[in-house]
Amino acid sequence: ALLRAAHSAGDPFHIAILDQQMPTMDGEQLARTIKADAQLKNTALVLLTSVGNRGDAARMREAGFSAYLTKPARESQLLNALMTVWDNQRRAPSAPLVTRHSLAQGRAMVFSDEPTQPIFRTRVLVVEDNAVNQMVAARLLEKLGCRVDVAANGREAVEMVGLLPYDAIFMDCQMPEMDGFEATREIRRREGSSVHRPIIAITANAMQGDRERCLGAGMDDYVSKPIRKADLTEALKRHLPKNVKPIEATAELEKL
């Protein structure tokens, strides 16, 4: 009922986390019901179960789940699963089922095989009204060594920028109350000519003309969604003040 109400209101849920052991209708039955509903079938589903048996993962994949995790699920594990599911939903809907084992394999591959990454000792503001996007962007920037604060809309961002010395701002363009373009213009107005904080737009539509609109509002650059660590890294390298120097992090340091 909640999924249908959100869809009717024009603000659908993108991901649903379902418990397996529930009265009346268990997680598998609920997943099949959701996937059979034309309005709800695009909702990505994550299963949490207390009991995992041989063959369950394949059956749950067939039922429509994108991820299958056994309890207790650590916060970092659940976050990684949500990030992977969200990325797969947008780029590879037929991707294999995300499991604790696949997450562990992916983590080992990232931290053992990927080249060293720069670590930025800097303070960054993420302005984003979507909670999942907030979480993803903050987590990726924290992995790059940034101290991250989050604002839920442009008006809140303008207030925070007036209180704290941010080295860079990642600004979503479409937000309620005050969008990213209006917030950027107001930040620039208050800065005057003595200060210039880098403002990087976060846009879901990297289309022709977007860059010009961002620059026209006073932004310095933009990155497109889904947000990727490599894009954030390059943006920080290009626009951080010259006195903020990245250091190179080893694979062992990144595990922290």
Coordinates of N, CA, C and O in Angstrom, one line a residue, residues 171-233:
M171 N 26.9 20.4 -5.4 CA 25.6 21.0 -5.3 C 24.6 20.3 -6.3 O 24.8 20.4 -7.5
D172 N 23.6 19.7 -5.8 CA 22.6 19.1 -6.6 C 21.8 20.3 -7.3 O 21.6 21.3 -6.7
C173 N 21.3 20.1 -8.5 CA 20.7 21.2 -9.2 C 19.2 21.3 -8.9 O 18.6 22.3 -8.7
Q174 N 18.5 20.1 -8.8 CA 17.1 20.1 -8.6 C 16.7 19.8 -7.2 O 16.9 18.6 -6.7
M175 N 16.3 20.8 -6.4 CA 15.9 20.6 -5.0 C 14.7 21.4 -4.7 O 14.5 22.5 -5.3
P176 N 13.9 21.1 -3.6 CA 12.8 21.9 -3.2 C 13.3 23.1 -2.4 O 14.5 23.2 -2.0
E177 N 12.4 24.1 -2.2 CA 12.7 25.3 -1.4 C 13.6 26.3 -2.2 O 13.3 27.4 -2.5
M178 N 14.9 25.8 -2.4 CA 15.8 26.6 -3.2 C 16.7 25.6 -4.0 O 17.4 24.8 -3.4
D179 N 16.6 25.7 -5.3 CA 17.4 24.8 -6.1 C 18.9 25.1 -6.2 O 19.3 26.2 -5.6
G180 N 19.7 24.3 -6.8 CA 21.1 24.5 -6.8 C 21.6 25.7 -7.5 O 22.6 26.4 -7.1
F181 N 20.9 26.1 -8.6 CA 21.2 27.3 -9.3 C 21.0 28.6 -8.5 O 21.9 29.5 -8.4
E182 N 19.9 28.6 -7.8 CA 19.6 29.8 -7.0 C 20.5 29.9 -5.8 O 21.0 30.9 -5.4
A183 N 20.8 28.7 -5.2 CA 21.7 28.7 -4.0 C 23.1 29.1 -4.4 O 23.7 29.9 -3.7
T184 N 23.5 28.7 -5.6 CA 24.9 29.1 -6.0 C 24.9 30.6 -6.3 O 25.9 31.3 -5.9
R185 N 23.9 31.2 -6.9 CA 23.9 32.6 -7.1 C 23.9 33.4 -5.8 O 24.6 34.4 -5.7
E186 N 23.2 32.9 -4.8 CA 23.2 33.6 -3.5 C 24.5 33.4 -2.8 O 25.0 34.4 -2.2
I187 N 25.2 32.3 -2.9 CA 26.5 32.1 -2.3 C 27.5 33.0 -2.9 O 28.3 33.7 -2.3
R188 N 27.4 33.1 -4.3 CA 28.4 34.0 -5.0 C 28.1 35.5 -4.6 O 29.0 36.3 -4.5
R189 N 26.8 35.8 -4.4 CA 26.5 37.2 -4.1 C 27.1 37.6 -2.7 O 27.7 38.6 -2.5
R190 N 27.0 36.6 -1.8 CA 27.5 36.8 -0.4 C 29.1 36.8 -0.4 O 29.7 37.5 0.5
E191 N 29.7 36.0 -1.3 CA 31.1 36.0 -1.3 C 31.8 37.3 -1.7 O 32.8 37.7 -1.2
G192 N 31.1 37.9 -2.7 CA 31.7 39.1 -3.2 C 32.9 38.8 -4.1 O 33.0 37.7 -4.7
S193 N 33.9 39.6 -4.1 CA 35.1 39.4 -4.9 C 36.3 38.9 -4.1 O 37.3 38.5 -4.7
S194 N 36.2 38.7 -2.8 CA 37.3 38.3 -2.0 C 37.4 36.8 -1.8 O 38.5 36.3 -1.5
V195 N 36.4 36.1 -2.0 CA 36.4 34.6 -1.8 C 35.7 33.9 -3.0 O 34.8 34.5 -3.6
H196 N 36.2 32.7 -3.3 CA 35.6 31.9 -4.3 C 35.7 30.5 -3.9 O 36.8 29.9 -4.1
R197 N 34.6 29.9 -3.4 CA 34.6 28.5 -3.1 C 34.3 27.7 -4.3 O 33.3 28.0 -5.0
P198 N 35.0 26.6 -4.6 CA 34.6 25.8 -5.8 C 33.2 25.2 -5.5 O 33.0 24.6 -4.5
I199 N 32.3 25.3 -6.5 CA 31.0 24.7 -6.4 C 30.9 23.8 -7.7 O 30.9 24.3 -8.8
I200 N 30.7 22.5 -7.4 CA 30.6 21.5 -8.5 C 29.2 21.0 -8.5 O 28.7 20.5 -7.5
A201 N 28.5 21.2 -9.6 CA 27.1 20.7 -9.8 C 27.0 19.2 -9.8 O 27.9 18.6 -10.4
I202 N 26.0 18.7 -9.2 CA 25.6 17.3 -9.4 C 24.3 17.2 -10.2 O 23.3 17.7 -9.7
T203 N 24.4 16.7 -11.4 CA 23.2 16.7 -12.2 C 22.9 15.3 -12.7 O 23.7 14.5 -13.0
A204 N 21.5 15.0 -12.8 CA 21.1 13.7 -13.3 C 21.0 13.8 -14.8 O 20.8 12.7 -15.4
N205 N 21.1 14.9 -15.4 CA 20.9 15.1 -16.8 C 22.1 15.8 -17.5 O 22.1 17.0 -17.6
A206 N 23.2 15.0 -17.8 CA 24.4 15.6 -18.4 C 24.1 15.8 -19.9 O 24.5 15.0 -20.8
M207 N 23.3 16.8 -20.2 CA 22.8 17.0 -21.6 C 23.5 18.3 -22.1 O 24.0 19.1 -21.4
Q208 N 23.4 18.5 -23.4 CA 24.0 19.6 -24.0 C 23.3 20.9 -23.5 O 22.1 21.0 -23.3
G209 N 24.1 21.8 -23.1 CA 23.5 23.0 -22.5 C 23.6 23.1 -20.9 O 23.5 24.1 -20.3
D210 N 23.7 21.9 -20.3 CA 23.8 21.8 -18.9 C 25.0 22.5 -18.3 O 24.9 23.2 -17.3
R211 N 26.1 22.3 -19.0 CA 27.4 22.9 -18.5 C 27.3 24.4 -18.5 O 27.7 25.1 -17.6
E212 N 26.7 24.9 -19.6 CA 26.6 26.4 -19.8 C 25.7 26.9 -18.7 O 25.9 28.0 -18.1
R213 N 24.6 26.2 -18.4 CA 23.6 26.7 -17.4 C 24.3 26.7 -16.0 O 24.1 27.6 -15.2
C214 N 25.1 25.7 -15.7 CA 25.8 25.6 -14.4 C 26.8 26.7 -14.3 O 26.9 27.4 -13.3
L215 N 27.6 26.9 -15.3 CA 28.6 28.0 -15.3 C 27.9 29.3 -15.2 O 28.4 30.2 -14.5
G216 N 26.8 29.5 -15.9 CA 26.1 30.8 -15.8 C 25.6 31.1 -14.5 O 25.5 32.3 -14.1
A217 N 25.3 30.1 -13.7 CA 24.8 30.3 -12.3 C 26.0 30.6 -11.3 O 25.7 30.9 -10.2
G218 N 27.2 30.4 -11.8 CA 28.4 30.6 -10.9 C 29.1 29.4 -10.5 O 30.0 29.4 -9.6
M219 N 28.6 28.2 -11.0 CA 29.3 27.0 -10.6 C 30.6 26.8 -11.4 O 30.7 27.4 -12.5
D220 N 31.5 26.0 -10.9 CA 32.8 25.8 -11.6 C 32.9 24.6 -12.5 O 33.7 24.6 -13.4
D221 N 32.0 23.6 -12.2 CA 32.1 22.4 -13.0 C 30.9 21.6 -12.6 O 30.0 22.0 -11.9
Y222 N 30.7 20.4 -13.3 CA 29.7 19.5 -12.8 C 30.1 18.0 -13.0 O 30.9 17.7 -13.9
V223 N 29.5 17.2 -12.2 CA 29.6 15.7 -12.3 C 28.2 15.2 -12.5 O 27.2 15.7 -12.0
S224 N 28.0 14.1 -13.2 CA 26.7 13.5 -13.5 C 26.4 12.3 -12.6 O 27.4 11.7 -12.1
K225 N 25.2 12.1 -12.3 CA 24.8 10.9 -11.6 C 24.7 9.7 -12.5 O 24.4 9.9 -13.7
P226 N 24.9 8.5 -12.0 CA 25.3 8.1 -10.7 C 26.7 8.6 -10.3 O 27.6 8.6 -11.2
I227 N 26.8 9.0 -9.1 CA 28.1 9.6 -8.6 C 29.1 8.5 -8.5 O 28.9 7.5 -7.9
R228 N 30.3 8.8 -9.1 CA 31.4 7.8 -9.0 C 32.6 8.5 -8.3 O 32.9 9.7 -8.5
K229 N 33.4 7.6 -7.6 CA 34.6 8.1 -6.9 C 35.6 8.8 -7.9 O 36.2 9.8 -7.5
A230 N 35.7 8.2 -9.0 CA 36.7 8.8 -10.0 C 36.3 10.2 -10.4 O 37.2 11.1 -10.5
D231 N 35.0 10.4 -10.6 CA 34.6 11.8 -11.0 C 34.8 12.8 -9.9 O 35.2 13.9 -10.1
L232 N 34.5 12.3 -8.6 CA 34.7 13.2 -7.5 C 36.2 13.5 -7.3 O 36.5 14.7 -7.0
T233 N 37.0 12.5 -7.5 CA 38.5 12.7 -7.4 C 39.0 13.8 -8.4 O 39.7 14.7 -8.0

